[in-house]
CSV table of C-alpha atoms and ligand atoms in Angstrom, one decimal:
chain,number,residue,atom,x,y,z
A,1,UNK,CA,-6.7,23.0,1.2
A,2,UNK,CA,-3.4,21.8,0.1
A,3,UNK,CA,-0.8,24.4,-0.6
A,4,UNK,CA,0.6,24.0,-4.0
A,5,UNK,CA,4.4,23.7,-5.0
A,6,UNK,CA,4.5,25.3,-8.7
A,7,UNK,CA,7.0,22.6,-9.5
A,8,UNK,CA,4.7,19.8,-8.7
A,9,UNK,CA,4.6,17.4,-11.6
A,10,UNK,CA,2.6,14.1,-11.4
A,11,UNK,CA,5.3,12.0,-9.7
A,12,UNK,CA,4.9,10.1,-6.3
A,13,UNK,CA,7.8,12.0,-4.8
A,14,UNK,CA,6.4,15.5,-5.7
A,15,UNK,CA,3.1,14.3,-4.4
A,16,UNK,CA,4.7,13.0,-1.1
A,17,UNK,CA,6.8,16.2,-0.5
A,18,UNK,CA,3.8,18.4,-1.2
A,19,UNK,CA,1.7,16.7,1.3
A,20,UNK,CA,4.6,16.7,3.9
A,21,UNK,CA,5.4,20.3,3.5
A,22,UNK,CA,1.8,21.3,3.8
A,23,UNK,CA,1.4,19.2,7.2
A,24,UNK,CA,4.7,20.4,8.7
A,25,UNK,CA,3.6,23.9,8.0
A,26,UNK,CA,0.2,23.4,9.8
A,27,UNK,CA,2.0,21.5,12.8
A,28,UNK,CA,4.6,24.4,13.0
A,29,UNK,CA,7.4,21.8,13.3
A,30,UNK,CA,10.7,23.6,13.3
A,31,UNK,CA,13.4,23.5,10.6
A,32,UNK,CA,15.9,21.0,11.8
A,33,UNK,CA,13.3,18.3,12.6
A,34,UNK,CA,11.4,19.0,9.5
A,35,UNK,CA,14.6,18.7,7.3
A,36,UNK,CA,15.4,15.4,9.0
A,37,UNK,CA,11.9,13.9,8.3
A,38,UNK,CA,11.8,15.1,4.8
A,39,UNK,CA,14.8,13.2,3.8
A,40,UNK,CA,15.4,9.4,3.5
A,41,UNK,CA,17.7,8.1,6.1
A,42,UNK,CA,19.6,5.5,3.9
A,43,UNK,CA,19.4,4.6,0.2
A,44,UNK,CA,21.0,1.8,-1.5
A,45,UNK,CA,21.2,1.2,-5.4
A,46,UNK,CA,22.2,-2.3,-6.7
A,47,UNK,CA,23.0,-3.4,-10.3
A,48,UNK,CA,23.1,-7.0,-10.5
A,49,UNK,CA,23.4,-9.7,-13.3
A,50,UNK,CA,21.1,-12.7,-13.8
A,51,UNK,CA,21.3,-15.5,-16.2
A,52,UNK,CA,18.0,-15.9,-18.4
A,53,UNK,CA,16.6,-19.1,-19.7
A,54,UNK,CA,18.4,-18.6,-23.0
A,55,UNK,CA,21.7,-18.5,-21.4
A,56,UNK,CA,22.3,-14.8,-21.7
A,57,UNK,CA,23.1,-12.6,-18.9
A,58,UNK,CA,20.9,-9.5,-18.2
A,59,UNK,CA,21.8,-6.7,-15.5
A,60,UNK,CA,18.9,-5.2,-13.5
A,61,UNK,CA,18.7,-2.4,-11.1
A,62,UNK,CA,17.0,-2.4,-7.9
A,63,UNK,CA,16.6,-0.2,-4.7
A,64,UNK,CA,16.3,-0.6,-1.1
A,65,UNK,CA,15.5,2.7,0.9
A,66,UNK,CA,15.1,3.5,4.7
A,67,UNK,CA,13.3,6.5,5.3
A,68,UNK,CA,13.0,6.4,9.0
A,69,UNK,CA,14.0,4.4,12.1
A,70,UNK,CA,12.9,6.7,14.8
A,71,UNK,CA,9.7,4.8,15.9
A,72,UNK,CA,11.3,1.2,15.2
A,73,UNK,CA,12.7,-1.1,12.5
A,74,UNK,CA,12.0,-0.2,9.0
A,75,UNK,CA,9.1,-1.9,7.3
A,76,UNK,CA,8.0,-1.7,3.7
A,77,UNK,CA,7.2,-3.7,0.5
A,78,UNK,CA,9.3,-4.8,-2.6
A,79,UNK,CA,7.8,-3.6,-6.0
A,80,UNK,CA,8.7,-5.1,-9.2
A,81,UNK,CA,7.6,-3.0,-12.2
A,82,UNK,CA,9.2,-1.5,-15.3
A,83,UNK,CA,8.4,1.9,-13.9
A,84,UNK,CA,10.3,1.8,-10.5
A,85,UNK,CA,12.6,4.6,-10.1
A,86,UNK,CA,14.5,6.0,-7.1
A,87,UNK,CA,12.4,8.7,-6.6
A,88,UNK,CA,9.2,6.4,-6.6
A,89,UNK,CA,10.8,4.3,-3.9
A,90,UNK,CA,11.7,7.4,-1.7
A,91,UNK,CA,8.1,8.4,-1.8
A,92,UNK,CA,6.7,5.0,-1.1
A,93,UNK,CA,9.2,4.8,1.9
A,94,UNK,CA,8.3,8.0,3.2
A,95,UNK,CA,4.4,7.0,3.1
A,96,UNK,CA,5.4,3.8,5.0
A,97,UNK,CA,6.7,5.9,7.9
A,98,UNK,CA,3.8,8.1,8.2
A,99,UNK,CA,1.4,5.0,7.7
A,100,UNK,CA,3.0,2.9,10.5
A,101,UNK,CA,2.7,6.1,12.8
A,102,UNK,CA,-0.9,6.6,11.9
A,103,UNK,CA,-2.0,3.2,12.8
A,104,UNK,CA,0.5,3.5,15.8
A,105,UNK,CA,2.8,0.2,15.2
A,106,UNK,CA,6.4,0.5,16.1
A,107,UNK,CA,8.0,0.7,12.7
A,108,UNK,CA,9.7,3.3,10.5
A,109,UNK,CA,9.2,3.3,6.7
A,110,UNK,CA,11.2,1.5,4.1
A,111,UNK,CA,10.6,0.4,0.5
A,112,UNK,CA,12.3,-1.5,-2.2
A,113,UNK,CA,11.9,-2.2,-6.0
A,114,UNK,CA,13.6,-3.7,-9.0
A,115,UNK,CA,13.2,-2.2,-12.5
A,116,UNK,CA,11.6,-5.3,-14.1
A,117,UNK,CA,8.3,-6.5,-15.7
A,118,UNK,CA,7.5,-9.7,-13.8
A,119,UNK,CA,5.1,-10.7,-16.8
A,120,UNK,CA,8.1,-10.9,-19.2
A,121,UNK,CA,10.0,-13.5,-17.1
A,122,UNK,CA,9.6,-17.1,-16.5
A,123,UNK,CA,9.2,-18.3,-12.9
A,124,UNK,CA,12.9,-19.7,-13.0
A,125,UNK,CA,14.0,-16.2,-14.1
A,126,UNK,CA,12.0,-14.5,-11.3
A,127,UNK,CA,13.4,-16.6,-8.7
A,128,UNK,CA,17.0,-15.8,-10.0
A,129,UNK,CA,16.2,-12.1,-10.0
A,130,UNK,CA,14.6,-12.3,-6.5
A,131,UNK,CA,17.5,-14.5,-4.9
A,132,UNK,CA,20.2,-12.1,-6.3
A,133,UNK,CA,18.3,-9.1,-5.3
A,134,UNK,CA,17.9,-10.4,-1.9
A,135,UNK,CA,21.7,-11.0,-1.6
A,136,UNK,CA,22.5,-7.6,-2.9
A,137,UNK,CA,20.2,-5.9,-0.4
A,138,UNK,CA,21.3,-8.1,2.6
A,139,UNK,CA,23.5,-5.2,3.7
A,140,UNK,CA,20.2,-3.4,4.6
A,141,UNK,CA,17.5,-6.2,5.7
A,142,UNK,CA,17.4,-8.0,8.8
A,143,UNK,CA,14.6,-8.9,11.2
A,144,UNK,CA,15.5,-6.3,13.7
A,145,UNK,CA,16.2,-3.5,11.3
A,146,UNK,CA,14.2,-3.8,7.9
A,147,UNK,CA,11.7,-6.3,7.1
A,148,UNK,CA,10.3,-6.3,3.5
A,149,UNK,CA,6.8,-7.5,2.3
A,150,UNK,CA,5.1,-7.8,-1.0
A,151,UNK,CA,4.0,-4.9,-3.2
A,152,UNK,CA,2.8,-4.3,-6.8
A,153,UNK,CA,4.3,-7.3,-9.0
A,154,UNK,CA,5.5,-9.3,-6.0
A,155,UNK,CA,3.6,-12.0,-3.9
A,156,UNK,CA,4.1,-14.6,-1.2
A,157,UNK,CA,6.3,-16.6,-3.5
A,158,UNK,CA,8.7,-13.8,-3.9
A,159,UNK,CA,8.8,-13.4,0.0
A,160,UNK,CA,9.5,-17.2,0.4
A,161,UNK,CA,12.6,-16.8,-2.0
A,162,UNK,CA,13.9,-13.9,-0.1
A,163,UNK,CA,13.4,-15.8,3.2
A,164,UNK,CA,15.1,-18.9,2.0
A,165,UNK,CA,17.9,-17.0,0.3
A,166,UNK,CA,18.4,-15.1,3.6
A,167,UNK,CA,18.0,-18.3,5.7
A,168,UNK,CA,20.8,-20.1,3.5
A,169,UNK,CA,23.3,-17.2,4.1
A,170,UNK,CA,22.8,-17.6,7.8
A,171,UNK,CA,22.7,-21.5,8.2
A,172,UNK,CA,19.2,-21.5,10.0
A,173,UNK,CA,15.6,-20.4,9.1
A,174,UNK,CA,14.9,-16.7,9.7
A,175,UNK,CA,11.1,-16.5,8.9
A,176,UNK,CA,11.0,-13.0,10.6
A,177,UNK,CA,13.2,-11.4,7.9
A,178,UNK,CA,9.9,-10.8,5.6
A,179,UNK,CA,6.2,-10.7,6.0
A,180,UNK,CA,3.4,-11.9,3.4
A,181,UNK,CA,5.2,-15.2,3.3
A,182,UNK,CA,3.2,-18.4,2.6
A,183,UNK,CA,1.7,-19.8,5.7
A,184,UNK,CA,3.4,-23.2,5.7
A,185,UNK,CA,6.8,-21.4,6.2
A,186,UNK,CA,5.8,-19.0,9.0
A,187,UNK,CA,3.4,-16.5,7.1
A,188,UNK,CA,0.4,-15.3,9.0
A,189,UNK,CA,-3.2,-16.4,8.5
A,190,UNK,CA,-5.2,-13.4,7.2
A,191,UNK,CA,-2.2,-11.4,5.8
A,192,UNK,CA,-3.1,-12.0,2.1
A,193,UNK,CA,-6.6,-10.6,2.7
A,194,UNK,CA,-5.5,-7.9,5.2
A,195,UNK,CA,-5.0,-4.9,3.0
A,196,UNK,CA,-8.4,-5.2,1.1
A,197,UNK,CA,-10.3,-6.2,4.4
A,198,UNK,CA,-8.7,-3.0,6.0
A,199,UNK,CA,-10.0,-0.8,3.3
A,200,UNK,CA,-13.5,-1.9,3.7
A,201,UNK,CA,-13.3,-1.8,7.4
A,202,UNK,CA,-12.3,1.8,7.1
A,203,UNK,CA,-15.0,2.7,4.4
A,204,UNK,CA,-17.6,1.2,6.7
A,205,UNK,CA,-16.4,3.3,9.8
A,206,UNK,CA,-16.3,6.4,7.5
A,207,UNK,CA,-20.0,5.8,6.3
A,208,UNK,CA,-21.0,5.2,10.0
A,209,UNK,CA,-19.4,8.4,11.3
A,210,UNK,CA,-20.8,10.4,8.5
A,211,UNK,CA,-24.2,9.0,9.0
A,212,UNK,CA,-24.2,7.5,5.4
A,213,UNK,CA,-26.0,4.3,4.5
A,214,UNK,CA,-23.4,1.5,4.1
A,215,UNK,CA,-26.0,-1.1,3.1
A,216,UNK,CA,-26.7,1.0,0.0
A,217,UNK,CA,-23.1,1.7,-0.8
A,218,UNK,CA,-22.2,1.1,-4.5
A,219,UNK,CA,-18.6,0.4,-4.9
A,220,UNK,CA,-16.1,0.7,-7.8
A,221,UNK,CA,-12.6,-0.7,-7.5
A,222,UNK,CA,-9.7,0.1,-9.8
A,223,UNK,CA,-7.0,-2.7,-9.9
A,224,UNK,CA,-7.7,-6.2,-9.4
A,225,UNK,CA,-4.5,-7.7,-7.9
A,226,UNK,CA,-4.0,-8.3,-4.1
A,227,UNK,CA,-5.6,-5.1,-2.9
A,228,UNK,CA,-8.3,-4.6,-5.6
A,229,UNK,CA,-9.6,-8.0,-5.7
A,230,UNK,CA,-9.8,-8.7,-1.8
A,231,UNK,CA,-11.4,-5.1,-1.4
A,232,UNK,CA,-14.1,-6.2,-4.1
A,233,UNK,CA,-14.6,-9.4,-2.4
A,234,UNK,CA,-15.0,-7.9,1.1
A,235,UNK,CA,-17.4,-5.2,-0.2
A,236,UNK,CA,-19.4,-7.9,-1.9
A,237,UNK,CA,-19.4,-10.1,1.5
A,238,UNK,CA,-20.3,-7.0,3.5
A,239,UNK,CA,-23.5,-6.7,1.4
A,240,UNK,CA,-22.4,-3.6,-0.7
A,241,UNK,CA,-23.2,-3.5,-4.5
A,242,UNK,CA,-19.8,-3.6,-6.3
A,243,UNK,CA,-20.7,-1.7,-9.7
A,244,UNK,CA,-17.2,-1.6,-11.3
A,245,UNK,CA,-14.0,-3.3,-11.2
A,246,UNK,CA,-10.8,-3.0,-13.6
A,247,UNK,CA,-7.3,-4.2,-14.2
A,248,UNK,CA,-4.5,-3.0,-16.4
A,249,UNK,CA,-6.4,-4.3,-19.5
A,250,UNK,CA,-9.8,-2.4,-18.6
A,251,UNK,CA,-12.9,-2.8,-16.7
A,252,UNK,CA,-16.2,-4.1,-16.2
A,253,UNK,CA,-19.4,-2.0,-15.1
A,254,UNK,CA,-22.8,-3.3,-13.8
A,255,UNK,CA,-25.0,-0.9,-12.2
A,256,UNK,CA,-27.1,-4.0,-11.0
A,257,UNK,CA,-24.0,-5.2,-9.1
A,258,UNK,CA,-21.3,-7.7,-9.9
A,259,UNK,CA,-21.3,-11.1,-8.5
A,260,UNK,CA,-17.6,-10.7,-7.3
A,261,UNK,CA,-16.8,-14.5,-6.7
A,262,UNK,CA,-18.3,-15.6,-9.9
A,263,UNK,CA,-16.3,-12.9,-11.8
A,264,UNK,CA,-13.1,-14.0,-9.8
A,265,UNK,CA,-13.6,-17.7,-11.0
A,266,UNK,CA,-14.2,-16.5,-14.7
A,267,UNK,CA,-11.0,-14.4,-14.5
A,268,UNK,CA,-9.0,-17.3,-13.0
A,269,UNK,CA,-10.2,-19.5,-15.8
A,270,UNK,CA,-9.8,-17.0,-18.7
A,271,UNK,CA,-7.1,-14.6,-17.5
A,272,UNK,CA,-9.3,-11.5,-17.9
A,273,UNK,CA,-12.8,-10.1,-17.7
A,274,UNK,CA,-13.4,-10.7,-21.4
A,275,UNK,CA,-16.2,-13.0,-22.2
A,276,UNK,CA,-18.0,-12.5,-18.9
A,277,UNK,CA,-21.6,-12.8,-19.6
A,278,UNK,CA,-22.8,-9.8,-17.4
A,279,UNK,CA,-22.1,-6.0,-17.2
A,280,UNK,CA,-20.3,-4.2,-19.8
A,281,UNK,CA,-16.6,-3.8,-20.6
A,282,UNK,CA,-15.4,-0.4,-20.0
A,283,UNK,CA,-12.1,1.4,-20.1
A,284,UNK,CA,-10.0,2.4,-17.1
A,285,UNK,CA,-10.8,6.1,-17.7
A,286,UNK,CA,-14.5,5.1,-17.7
A,287,UNK,CA,-14.0,3.2,-14.4
A,288,UNK,CA,-12.5,6.3,-12.7
A,289,UNK,CA,-15.4,8.4,-13.8
A,290,UNK,CA,-18.3,5.7,-13.3
A,291,UNK,CA,-21.3,6.6,-11.2
A,292,UNK,CA,-20.9,5.0,-7.7
A,293,UNK,CA,-20.8,6.1,-3.9
A,294,UNK,CA,-17.2,4.9,-3.3
A,295,UNK,CA,-14.4,4.8,-6.0
A,296,UNK,CA,-11.4,2.7,-4.6
A,297,UNK,CA,-8.2,3.1,-6.7
A,298,UNK,CA,-6.2,0.1,-5.8
A,299,UNK,CA,-3.6,-0.1,-8.6
A,300,UNK,CA,-0.9,2.3,-8.6
A,301,UNK,CA,-0.1,6.0,-8.0
A,302,UNK,CA,-1.0,9.2,-10.0
A,303,UNK,CA,-4.7,8.0,-11.0
A,304,UNK,CA,-6.7,11.0,-9.9
A,305,UNK,CA,-4.8,14.0,-11.3
A,306,UNK,CA,-5.7,17.5,-12.7
A,307,UNK,CA,-7.2,15.7,-15.8
A,308,UNK,CA,-9.1,12.9,-14.4
A,309,UNK,CA,-10.2,13.9,-10.7
A,310,UNK,CA,-13.0,16.4,-12.1
A,311,UNK,CA,-14.5,13.3,-13.6
A,312,UNK,CA,-15.1,11.4,-10.5
A,313,UNK,CA,-18.7,10.6,-10.0
A,314,UNK,CA,-18.5,9.2,-6.4
A,315,UNK,CA,-19.1,10.7,-2.9
A,316,UNK,CA,-16.1,9.2,-1.5
A,317,UNK,CA,-12.5,8.0,-2.8
A,318,UNK,CA,-11.0,5.4,-0.6
A,319,UNK,CA,-7.2,4.9,-1.5
A,320,UNK,CA,-6.5,1.3,-1.6
A,321,UNK,CA,-3.3,2.3,-3.5
A,322,UNK,CA,-0.4,4.3,-2.4
A,323,UNK,CA,-0.4,7.8,-3.8
A,324,UNK,CA,-3.3,7.5,-6.3
A,325,UNK,CA,-4.4,11.0,-5.9
A,326,UNK,CA,-1.9,14.0,-6.8
A,327,UNK,CA,-2.0,17.2,-4.9
A,328,UNK,CA,-4.0,19.0,-7.8
A,329,UNK,CA,-6.4,15.9,-7.9
A,330,UNK,CA,-6.8,16.3,-4.1
A,331,UNK,CA,-7.8,20.1,-4.5
A,332,UNK,CA,-10.4,19.2,-7.4
A,333,UNK,CA,-11.8,16.5,-5.3
A,334,UNK,CA,-11.9,18.6,-2.2
A,335,UNK,CA,-13.6,21.4,-4.2
A,336,UNK,CA,-16.4,19.0,-5.3
A,337,UNK,CA,-17.0,17.9,-1.8
A,338,UNK,CA,-15.7,14.3,-2.4
A,339,UNK,CA,-14.4,12.7,0.9
A,340,UNK,CA,-11.0,11.4,0.4
A,341,UNK,CA,-9.8,8.6,2.7
A,342,UNK,CA,-6.2,8.8,2.5
A,343,UNK,CA,-3.8,5.8,1.6
A,344,UNK,CA,-1.9,6.0,4.8
A,345,UNK,CA,-5.0,5.3,6.6
A,346,UNK,CA,-7.1,3.3,4.2
A,347,UNK,CA,-4.5,0.7,3.0
A,348,UNK,CA,-2.6,0.2,6.3
A,349,UNK,CA,-4.3,-3.0,7.0
A,350,UNK,CA,-1.4,-4.6,5.1
A,351,UNK,CA,1.3,-3.3,7.4
A,352,UNK,CA,-0.8,-4.0,10.4
A,353,UNK,CA,-1.2,-7.8,9.7
A,354,UNK,CA,2.5,-7.8,8.6
A,355,UNK,CA,3.2,-6.5,12.2
A,356,UNK,CA,1.2,-9.3,13.5
A,357,UNK,CA,3.1,-11.8,11.4
A,358,UNK,CA,6.5,-10.5,12.5
A,359,UNK,CA,5.5,-10.7,16.2
A,360,UNK,CA,4.3,-14.3,15.7
A,361,UNK,CA,7.6,-15.3,13.8
A,362,UNK,CA,9.8,-13.7,16.7
A,363,UNK,CA,7.7,-15.6,19.4
A,364,UNK,CA,7.3,-18.8,17.3
A,365,UNK,CA,3.8,-18.7,18.4
A,366,UNK,CA,1.0,-18.5,15.8
A,367,UNK,CA,-2.5,-16.9,16.2
A,368,UNK,CA,-5.9,-18.0,14.6
A,369,UNK,CA,-7.2,-15.9,11.5
A,370,UNK,CA,-10.1,-14.8,13.8
A,371,UNK,CA,-7.6,-13.1,16.1
A,372,UNK,CA,-5.8,-11.5,13.4
A,373,UNK,CA,-9.0,-10.1,11.7
A,374,UNK,CA,-10.6,-8.9,15.1
A,375,UNK,CA,-7.4,-7.1,16.0
A,376,UNK,CA,-7.1,-5.7,12.6
A,377,UNK,CA,-10.5,-4.4,12.6
A,378,UNK,CA,-10.2,-2.7,16.0
A,379,UNK,CA,-7.0,-0.9,14.9
A,380,UNK,CA,-8.5,0.1,11.6
A,381,UNK,CA,-11.6,1.6,13.5
A,382,UNK,CA,-9.4,3.3,16.1
A,383,UNK,CA,-7.2,4.8,13.5
A,384,UNK,CA,-9.9,6.1,11.4
A,385,UNK,CA,-11.3,8.0,14.4
A,386,UNK,CA,-7.8,9.3,15.4
A,387,UNK,CA,-7.4,10.6,11.9
A,388,UNK,CA,-11.1,11.9,11.8
A,389,UNK,CA,-10.7,13.7,15.2
A,390,UNK,CA,-7.4,15.3,14.0
A,391,UNK,CA,-8.8,16.6,10.9
A,392,UNK,CA,-11.8,18.1,12.8
A,393,UNK,CA,-9.5,19.7,15.4
A,394,UNK,CA,-7.3,21.2,12.5
A,395,UNK,CA,-10.5,22.1,10.5
A,396,UNK,CA,-9.0,20.4,7.4
A,397,UNK,CA,-9.5,17.2,5.1
A,398,UNK,CA,-8.8,13.7,6.2
A,399,UNK,CA,-5.5,13.5,4.3
A,400,UNK,CA,-4.0,16.5,6.1
A,401,UNK,CA,-5.4,15.2,9.3
A,402,UNK,CA,-3.7,11.7,8.6
A,403,UNK,CA,-0.4,13.4,7.5
A,404,UNK,CA,-0.4,15.7,10.6
A,405,UNK,CA,-1.2,12.8,13.1
A,406,UNK,CA,1.6,10.4,11.4
A,407,UNK,CA,4.3,13.3,11.1
A,408,UNK,CA,3.4,14.7,14.5
A,409,UNK,CA,3.9,11.0,16.2
A,410,UNK,CA,7.2,10.5,14.5
A,411,UNK,CA,8.5,14.2,15.2
A,412,UNK,CA,7.4,13.7,19.0
A,413,UNK,CA,9.5,10.3,19.0
A,414,UNK,CA,12.5,12.0,17.5
A,415,UNK,CA,12.3,14.7,20.1
A,416,UNK,CA,11.9,12.2,23.0
A,417,UNK,CA,14.9,10.4,21.7
A,418,UNK,CA,17.2,13.3,21.4
A,419,UNK,CA,19.9,14.0,18.8
A,420,UNK,CA,22.7,11.9,18.7
A,421,UNK,CA,25.6,12.6,19.4
B,501,NAD,P1,-0.7,-6.3,-7.7
B,501,NAD,O1,0.3,-6.3,-8.4
B,501,NAD,O2,-1.3,-7.5,-6.9
B,501,NAD,O3,-2.0,-5.7,-8.4
B,501,NAD,C1,-2.0,-4.5,-9.1
B,501,NAD,C2,-3.4,-4.5,-9.9
B,501,NAD,O4,-3.3,-3.1,-10.7
B,501,NAD,C3,-3.4,-5.6,-11.1
B,501,NAD,O5,-4.7,-6.0,-11.1
B,501,NAD,C4,-3.2,-4.7,-12.4
B,501,NAD,O6,-3.7,-5.2,-13.4
B,501,NAD,C5,-3.7,-3.5,-12.0
B,501,NAD,N1,-3.2,-2.2,-12.8
B,501,NAD,C6,-1.8,-1.9,-12.9
B,501,NAD,N2,-1.8,-0.9,-13.8
B,501,NAD,C7,-2.9,-0.3,-13.8
B,501,NAD,C8,-3.6,0.7,-14.6
B,501,NAD,N3,-2.9,1.6,-15.1
B,501,NAD,N4,-5.0,0.7,-14.7
B,501,NAD,C9,-5.8,-0.1,-13.9
B,501,NAD,N5,-5.3,-1.1,-13.2
B,501,NAD,C10,-3.9,-1.4,-13.2
B,501,NAD,O7,-0.5,-5.0,-6.4
B,501,NAD,P2,-1.1,-4.8,-5.0
B,501,NAD,O8,-0.2,-5.5,-4.1
B,501,NAD,O9,-2.5,-5.0,-5.1
B,501,NAD,O10,-0.9,-3.3,-4.8
B,501,NAD,C11,-1.7,-2.2,-5.6
B,501,NAD,C12,-1.6,-1.0,-4.9
B,501,NAD,O11,-1.8,-1.1,-3.5
B,501,NAD,C13,-0.1,-0.3,-4.9
B,501,NAD,O12,-0.3,1.0,-5.0
B,501,NAD,C14,0.6,-0.9,-3.8
B,501,NAD,O13,1.7,0.0,-3.3
B,501,NAD,C15,-0.6,-0.7,-2.7
B,501,NAD,N6,-0.6,-1.4,-1.4
B,501,NAD,C16,-0.4,-2.8,-1.4
B,501,NAD,C17,-0.4,-3.6,-0.2
B,501,NAD,C18,-0.3,-4.8,-0.3
B,501,NAD,O14,-0.3,-5.4,0.9
B,501,NAD,N7,-0.1,-5.7,-1.3
B,501,NAD,C19,-0.6,-2.8,0.9
B,501,NAD,C20,-0.7,-1.3,0.9
B,501,NAD,C21,-0.7,-0.8,-0.4
């Protein structure tokens, strides 16, 4: 069971710190090391002007945070959302550190964000925002020290603009500065699909380990962006029944199973689930409470909370998003016997494939998609068992097992390196 911090409010940082405090307590990590791991190493805030299409100038605020460099260069996405805050970026950077350690790739955690609603800007304005933000955070990013990637509200095109801006400042192409780029400028085959595929590799392995019938799994996915749509697509391809999907405007539920490729095509043409002839339209709250075997929150943090977790009608929650469950949500789910496959394990496929992309860029030698997916699958399966074994050994839930595994690996590396000076 999680120990509760009475000051916990539903914020990503409160969640991340509460999880951390619980894990270091169990691990018995000493004061100095725990204090070092609890704080972000470097934090940069930038305020920068961008010219809008109507000729006016608007000032935007962005962040780039390095949580840890103990196990290697910092790695983490860049988020564009009106809700971005310094504390949210801190939490996401910290989770990246534990995630990279859980899947045992040689990175520390970072994260960035800009307070902006990308839906309210033209492509030209988004390019201006991205290029200026990339220039402002050039103090922090470089291929050996901090390699950004996409997150909510950003995509391969955003990464292309960052790569081009950084390359223009250096006078030569630097593809290894970002991952999640388009394939034609040094991106990796299979990166776009990696997070969603990784979620389903993990869910399938969890079913196998628990001796549950994966072929009969009924899946519901919240969020239909990069992670959610590919997760739903992969579940469909693996033969599961996808009973529910949703995006910010609401969801669709069909107990007989949704034909995901057909729905994708409808959404592409019409911009939403509205008008699709099968299933019934439901609200996001209904989606979180719908009857299924696996609920996959793949939108954003703080979705399964003290007020929503009790309604969950699934045997398993597999976290495609970062931080979708608050500590109180966790307690409720644990008490109900719902297995929670935690974010720092479940959605790590994205950073694993980003690591492959970075290695390919540095070597200028590119792999086939099959190689990427096979290696990704192997790492996700191995990591699931590392986490499962840790949680069995500590007689605790999978989240605490994953946190202890990740934090323990970072602490060990810190002790091996010693304290400078
Ligand atoms: P995205 O911007 O591509 O998609 C986000 C989706 O969530 C959209 O469909 C949006 O409509 C939906 N959404 C937003 N608010 C919602 C709400 N209140 N209710 C329901 N749906 C809502 O973002 P993404 O890259 O898919 O990231 C989603 C989550 O996965 C984030 O938590 C992100 O940090 C995490 N994540 C992403 C990656 C990656 O490789 N992109 C990797 C690991 C984790």
